[in-house]
Amino acid sequence: AQSVTQLDSHVSVSEGTPVLLRCNYSSSYSPSLFWYVQHPNKGLQLLLKYTSAATLVKGINGFEAEFKKSETSFHLTKPSAHMSDAAEYFCVVTLGSGYSTLTFGKGTMLLVSP
Amino acid sequence: KAGVTQTPRYLIKTRGQQVTLSCSPISGHRSVSWYQQTPGQGLQFLFEYFSETQRNKGNFPGRFSGRQFSNSRSEMNVSTLELGDSALYLCASSEENRGRIDGYTFGSGTRLTVV
């Protein structure tokens, strides 16, 4: 079985300050991990993915995440928040690299103030 | 490449009716998955189709069904609609290469409101 826990339902930052969105996963096998972003009334956009290659993964819009097997974590970071980053972020796990269903975290709403 | 296209974008239906939602995957993608998103339950997996066969199914009642056509387009159907079926329904397509999935691309979703 697999599961993912996003540790914060809401995170508030000021524009220009760092962003940290936390995610812990549980998986019986080597997982693939993703971060998706959802802007209001929009679908899900892939930010980045980990599929057992480099543990530090760089994504779009300046986001990156580090896969830490010992801590079963896959936290999302960005050095400097922008107003346009305000959205809901989902950490997602799937089993290995084969076909599988996606298991979503509950989401973290990122609020960015001027 | 065109993205994943879901139609219609919005639907309003009455309890007891049935509804059909459509998803056209990215050209060349043979896997199509469906997800339901609600404020209370978050994103939940409905089912996945690959080459016209249902490969995986989530924990939803039999009122929820789907199919996939030879051109990989997929439809999902919900019969005897209930108020709790009001949700954003998202479709994702993926490319499978020798058993490896290289990511999932989502459509913008269909917002279903049951009144």
mmCIF file of C-alpha atoms in Angstrom:
data_model
loop_
_atom_site.group_PDB
_atom_site.id
_atom_site.type_symbol
_atom_site.label_atom_id
_atom_site.label_comp_id
_atom_site.label_asym_id
_atom_site.label_seq_id
_atom_site.Cartn_x
_atom_site.Cartn_y
_atom_site.Cartn_z
ATOM 1 C CA ALA A 1 0.000 0.000 0.000
ATOM 2 C CA GLN A 2 1.061 3.562 -0.512
ATOM 3 C CA SER A 3 0.090 6.827 1.121
ATOM 4 C CA VAL A 4 1.227 10.408 1.252
ATOM 5 C CA THR A 5 0.890 12.991 4.011
ATOM 6 C CA GLN A 6 1.143 16.694 3.416
ATOM 7 C CA LEU A 7 1.991 18.105 6.787
ATOM 8 C CA ASP A 8 0.442 21.562 6.360
ATOM 9 C CA SER A 9 -3.000 22.349 4.980
ATOM 10 C CA HIS A 10 -2.066 26.041 4.599
ATOM 11 C CA VAL A 11 1.261 27.846 4.298
ATOM 12 C CA SER A 12 1.529 31.638 4.261
ATOM 13 C CA VAL A 13 4.626 33.473 3.022
ATOM 14 C CA SER A 14 5.511 36.965 1.932
ATOM 15 C CA GLU A 15 6.558 37.654 -1.620
ATOM 16 C CA GLY A 16 10.307 37.216 -1.995
ATOM 17 C CA THR A 17 10.687 34.825 0.965
ATOM 18 C CA PRO A 18 11.430 31.084 0.711
ATOM 19 C CA VAL A 19 8.721 28.469 0.307
ATOM 20 C CA LEU A 20 8.719 25.056 2.008
ATOM 21 C CA LEU A 21 5.850 22.617 1.468
ATOM 22 C CA ARG A 22 6.292 19.359 3.361
ATOM 23 C CA CYS A 23 5.406 15.876 2.181
ATOM 24 C CA ASN A 24 6.017 12.451 3.699
ATOM 25 C CA TYR A 25 5.223 9.233 1.893
ATOM 26 C CA SER A 26 4.757 5.604 2.666
ATOM 27 C CA SER A 27 5.299 2.930 0.076
ATOM 28 C CA SER A 28 6.086 -0.760 0.116
ATOM 29 C CA TYR A 29 8.133 -0.473 -3.049
ATOM 30 C CA SER A 30 10.394 2.086 -4.669
ATOM 31 C CA PRO A 31 8.029 4.945 -5.332
ATOM 32 C CA SER A 32 7.739 7.553 -8.003
ATOM 33 C CA LEU A 33 6.849 10.932 -6.533
ATOM 34 C CA PHE A 34 5.353 14.031 -8.088
ATOM 35 C CA TRP A 35 4.343 17.525 -7.122
ATOM 36 C CA TYR A 36 1.385 19.066 -8.923
ATOM 37 C CA VAL A 37 -0.031 22.578 -8.658
ATOM 38 C CA GLN A 38 -3.648 23.585 -9.107
ATOM 39 C CA HIS A 39 -4.701 27.175 -9.630
ATOM 40 C CA PRO A 40 -8.340 28.088 -8.929
ATOM 41 C CA ASN A 41 -10.768 26.457 -11.341
ATOM 42 C CA LYS A 42 -7.940 24.853 -13.255
ATOM 43 C CA GLY A 43 -6.646 21.339 -13.754
ATOM 44 C CA LEU A 44 -3.427 19.978 -12.308
ATOM 45 C CA GLN A 45 -0.056 21.020 -13.665
ATOM 46 C CA LEU A 46 3.061 18.908 -13.115
ATOM 47 C CA LEU A 47 5.785 20.814 -11.276
ATOM 48 C CA LEU A 48 8.377 18.060 -10.999
ATOM 49 C CA LYS A 49 8.840 14.323 -10.640
ATOM 50 C CA TYR A 50 11.179 11.842 -8.997
ATOM 51 C CA THR A 51 11.529 8.450 -10.667
ATOM 52 C CA SER A 52 14.646 6.950 -9.024
ATOM 53 C CA ALA A 53 17.225 9.049 -10.829
ATOM 54 C CA ALA A 54 18.805 12.097 -9.122
ATOM 55 C CA THR A 55 17.458 12.684 -5.625
ATOM 56 C CA LEU A 56 17.400 16.485 -6.077
ATOM 57 C CA VAL A 57 14.804 17.238 -8.672
ATOM 58 C CA LYS A 58 14.386 20.598 -10.369
ATOM 59 C CA GLY A 59 11.022 21.577 -11.731
ATOM 60 C CA ILE A 60 9.329 24.456 -13.425
ATOM 61 C CA ASN A 61 9.027 28.013 -12.120
ATOM 62 C CA GLY A 62 12.049 27.686 -9.818
ATOM 63 C CA PHE A 63 10.657 24.856 -7.672
ATOM 64 C CA GLU A 64 12.729 21.909 -6.576
ATOM 65 C CA ALA A 65 12.330 18.904 -4.288
ATOM 66 C CA GLU A 66 14.682 16.464 -2.629
ATOM 67 C CA PHE A 67 13.901 12.773 -2.246
ATOM 68 C CA LYS A 68 15.153 11.553 1.155
ATOM 69 C CA LYS A 69 14.598 7.833 1.510
ATOM 70 C CA SER A 70 15.808 7.710 5.130
ATOM 71 C CA GLU A 71 13.227 10.308 6.109
ATOM 72 C CA THR A 72 10.574 9.150 3.587
ATOM 73 C CA SER A 73 10.186 12.780 2.616
ATOM 74 C CA PHE A 74 9.836 14.729 -0.610
ATOM 75 C CA HIS A 75 9.572 18.377 0.435
ATOM 76 C CA LEU A 76 8.992 21.098 -2.162
ATOM 77 C CA THR A 77 11.010 24.314 -1.959
ATOM 78 C CA LYS A 78 11.467 27.585 -3.797
ATOM 79 C CA PRO A 79 14.009 30.239 -2.831
ATOM 80 C CA SER A 80 11.773 33.243 -3.446
ATOM 81 C CA ALA A 81 7.979 33.242 -3.610
ATOM 82 C CA HIS A 82 6.080 35.137 -6.264
ATOM 83 C CA MET A 83 2.492 36.266 -6.097
ATOM 84 C CA SER A 84 1.668 33.946 -8.994
ATOM 85 C CA ASP A 85 2.736 30.945 -6.861
ATOM 86 C CA ALA A 86 -0.427 31.249 -4.783
ATOM 87 C CA ALA A 87 -2.270 27.992 -5.474
ATOM 88 C CA GLU A 88 -2.901 24.534 -4.070
ATOM 89 C CA TYR A 89 -0.056 22.034 -4.206
ATOM 90 C CA PHE A 90 -0.406 18.270 -4.209
ATOM 91 C CA CYS A 91 2.213 15.685 -3.377
ATOM 92 C CA VAL A 92 1.553 12.441 -5.240
ATOM 93 C CA VAL A 93 3.005 8.937 -4.963
ATOM 94 C CA THR A 94 2.780 5.974 -7.241
ATOM 95 C CA LEU A 95 4.372 2.576 -7.044
ATOM 96 C CA GLY A 96 7.683 2.243 -8.879
ATOM 97 C CA SER A 97 7.895 3.005 -12.545
ATOM 98 C CA GLY A 98 5.251 0.673 -13.824
ATOM 99 C CA TYR A 99 1.650 1.514 -14.412
ATOM 100 C CA SER A 100 -0.170 2.323 -11.252
ATOM 101 C CA THR A 101 -2.740 4.583 -9.727
ATOM 102 C CA LEU A 102 -1.784 7.929 -8.282
ATOM 103 C CA THR A 103 -2.300 8.489 -4.571
ATOM 104 C CA PHE A 104 -2.723 12.156 -3.714
ATOM 105 C CA GLY A 105 -2.026 14.043 -0.538
ATOM 106 C CA LYS A 106 -4.757 16.278 0.835
ATOM 107 C CA GLY A 107 -3.084 19.348 -0.616
ATOM 108 C CA THR A 108 -1.379 22.441 0.781
ATOM 109 C CA MET A 109 -2.775 25.868 0.005
ATOM 110 C CA LEU A 110 0.042 28.361 -0.500
ATOM 111 C CA LEU A 111 -0.872 31.958 0.281
ATOM 112 C CA VAL A 112 1.512 34.706 -0.834
ATOM 113 C CA SER A 113 1.165 38.195 0.564
ATOM 114 C CA PRO A 114 2.742 41.337 -0.906
ATOM 115 C CA LYS B 1 0.991 18.581 -29.061
ATOM 116 C CA ALA B 2 -2.512 19.369 -27.921
ATOM 117 C CA GLY B 3 -3.139 18.730 -24.241
ATOM 118 C CA VAL B 4 -5.738 16.559 -22.569
ATOM 119 C CA THR B 5 -9.193 17.771 -23.536
ATOM 120 C CA GLN B 6 -12.204 17.248 -21.334
ATOM 121 C CA THR B 7 -15.741 18.047 -22.332
ATOM 122 C CA PRO B 8 -17.961 19.581 -21.243
ATOM 123 C CA ARG B 9 -16.297 22.004 -18.812
ATOM 124 C CA TYR B 10 -19.440 22.483 -16.745
ATOM 125 C CA LEU B 11 -22.572 20.415 -16.230
ATOM 126 C CA ILE B 12 -25.650 20.801 -14.089
ATOM 127 C CA LYS B 13 -27.786 17.712 -13.622
ATOM 128 C CA THR B 14 -30.715 16.692 -11.472
ATOM 129 C CA ARG B 15 -30.652 13.874 -8.929
ATOM 130 C CA GLY B 16 -31.485 10.549 -10.538
ATOM 131 C CA GLN B 17 -30.263 11.526 -13.977
ATOM 132 C CA GLN B 18 -27.204 10.094 -15.640
ATOM 133 C CA VAL B 19 -24.234 11.880 -17.148
ATOM 134 C CA THR B 20 -21.424 11.109 -19.572
ATOM 135 C CA LEU B 21 -18.093 12.910 -19.501
ATOM 136 C CA SER B 22 -15.508 12.765 -22.244
ATOM 137 C CA CYS B 23 -11.711 12.830 -22.257
ATOM 138 C CA SER B 24 -9.393 13.005 -25.260
ATOM 139 C CA PRO B 25 -5.815 12.171 -24.272
ATOM 140 C CA ILE B 26 -2.629 13.565 -25.709
ATOM 141 C CA SER B 27 -1.932 12.022 -29.089
ATOM 142 C CA GLY B 28 0.027 8.797 -28.624
ATOM 143 C CA HIS B 29 -0.957 8.321 -24.998
ATOM 144 C CA ARG B 30 -2.794 5.049 -24.482
ATOM 145 C CA SER B 31 -3.447 5.250 -20.747
ATOM 146 C CA VAL B 32 -6.332 7.327 -19.442
ATOM 147 C CA SER B 33 -7.176 7.681 -15.753
ATOM 148 C CA TRP B 34 -10.115 9.383 -14.076
ATOM 149 C CA TYR B 35 -10.145 11.146 -10.710
ATOM 150 C CA GLN B 36 -12.841 12.756 -8.629
ATOM 151 C CA GLN B 37 -12.004 15.896 -6.653
ATOM 152 C CA THR B 38 -14.218 17.123 -3.824
ATOM 153 C CA PRO B 39 -13.480 19.508 -0.937
ATOM 154 C CA GLY B 40 -14.132 16.800 1.622
ATOM 155 C CA GLN B 41 -12.407 13.768 0.096
ATOM 156 C CA GLY B 42 -9.748 15.446 -2.011
ATOM 157 C CA LEU B 43 -8.580 13.663 -5.146
ATOM 158 C CA GLN B 44 -9.663 10.054 -5.461
ATOM 159 C CA PHE B 45 -8.889 7.535 -8.167
ATOM 160 C CA LEU B 46 -11.853 6.248 -10.140
ATOM 161 C CA PHE B 47 -10.404 3.978 -12.830
ATOM 162 C CA GLU B 48 -7.722 3.604 -15.444
ATOM 163 C CA TYR B 49 -7.957 2.355 -19.002
ATOM 164 C CA PHE B 50 -5.200 1.160 -21.275
ATOM 165 C CA SER B 51 -5.771 -0.016 -24.836
ATOM 166 C CA GLU B 52 -9.542 -0.231 -24.294
ATOM 167 C CA THR B 53 -9.190 -2.376 -21.149
ATOM 168 C CA GLN B 54 -9.859 -1.308 -17.594
ATOM 169 C CA ARG B 55 -6.619 -1.956 -15.737
ATOM 170 C CA ASN B 56 -7.369 -0.534 -12.321
ATOM 171 C CA LYS B 57 -10.479 0.512 -10.463
ATOM 172 C CA GLY B 58 -10.900 2.642 -7.376
ATOM 173 C CA ASN B 59 -13.337 2.215 -4.552
ATOM 174 C CA PHE B 60 -16.457 3.727 -6.096
ATOM 175 C CA PRO B 61 -19.936 2.226 -6.492
ATOM 176 C CA GLY B 62 -21.021 0.531 -9.681
ATOM 177 C CA ARG B 63 -22.908 3.659 -10.716
ATOM 178 C CA PHE B 64 -19.550 4.926 -11.910
ATOM 179 C CA SER B 65 -18.372 3.296 -15.104
ATOM 180 C CA GLY B 66 -16.109 4.059 -17.990
ATOM 181 C CA ARG B 67 -14.810 2.888 -21.291
ATOM 182 C CA GLN B 68 -12.057 3.609 -23.743
ATOM 183 C CA PHE B 69 -12.263 3.615 -27.505
ATOM 184 C CA SER B 70 -9.759 2.424 -30.069
ATOM 185 C CA ASN B 71 -8.494 5.999 -30.556
ATOM 186 C CA SER B 72 -7.769 6.142 -26.762
ATOM 187 C CA ARG B 73 -10.562 8.629 -26.090
ATOM 188 C CA SER B 74 -12.361 7.754 -22.904
ATOM 189 C CA GLU B 75 -15.757 8.363 -21.431
ATOM 190 C CA MET B 76 -17.014 7.988 -17.922
ATOM 191 C CA ASN B 77 -20.636 7.583 -17.012
ATOM 192 C CA VAL B 78 -22.402 8.167 -13.728
ATOM 193 C CA SER B 79 -25.923 6.808 -13.425
ATOM 194 C CA THR B 80 -28.603 7.669 -10.889
ATOM 195 C CA LEU B 81 -26.837 10.839 -9.824
ATOM 196 C CA GLU B 82 -26.702 11.782 -6.155
ATOM 197 C CA LEU B 83 -25.980 15.162 -4.612
ATOM 198 C CA GLY B 84 -22.643 13.803 -3.367
ATOM 199 C CA ASP B 85 -21.506 13.206 -6.926
ATOM 200 C CA SER B 86 -21.036 16.947 -7.337
ATOM 201 C CA ALA B 87 -17.330 17.297 -7.955
ATOM 202 C CA LEU B 88 -14.582 18.216 -10.354
ATOM 203 C CA TYR B 89 -13.818 15.178 -12.508
ATOM 204 C CA LEU B 90 -10.277 15.110 -13.827
ATOM 205 C CA CYS B 91 -8.851 12.982 -16.569
ATOM 206 C CA ALA B 92 -5.148 12.220 -16.934
ATOM 207 C CA SER B 93 -3.315 10.665 -19.816
ATOM 208 C CA SER B 94 0.082 9.052 -19.748
ATOM 209 C CA GLU B 95 2.550 7.539 -22.107
ATOM 210 C CA GLU B 96 3.746 4.055 -21.313
ATOM 211 C CA ASN B 97 7.023 2.923 -22.740
ATOM 212 C CA ARG B 98 8.058 -0.647 -21.996
ATOM 213 C CA GLY B 99 6.074 -0.654 -18.778
ATOM 214 C CA ARG B 100 7.337 2.690 -17.539
ATOM 215 C CA ILE B 101 5.048 5.608 -16.935
ATOM 216 C CA ASP B 102 6.744 8.929 -17.502
ATOM 217 C CA GLY B 103 4.277 11.240 -15.870
ATOM 218 C CA TYR B 104 0.652 12.114 -16.085
ATOM 219 C CA THR B 105 -0.890 15.088 -17.852
ATOM 220 C CA PHE B 106 -4.215 16.303 -16.555
ATOM 221 C CA GLY B 107 -7.056 17.985 -18.345
ATOM 222 C CA SER B 108 -8.838 21.047 -16.969
ATOM 223 C CA GLY B 109 -11.661 18.915 -15.663
ATOM 224 C CA THR B 110 -15.436 18.788 -15.856
ATOM 225 C CA ARG B 111 -17.273 20.522 -13.030
ATOM 226 C CA LEU B 112 -20.434 18.505 -12.327
ATOM 227 C CA THR B 113 -23.116 19.983 -10.120
ATOM 228 C CA VAL B 114 -26.027 17.793 -9.069
ATOM 229 C CA VAL B 115 -29.120 19.624 -7.847
#
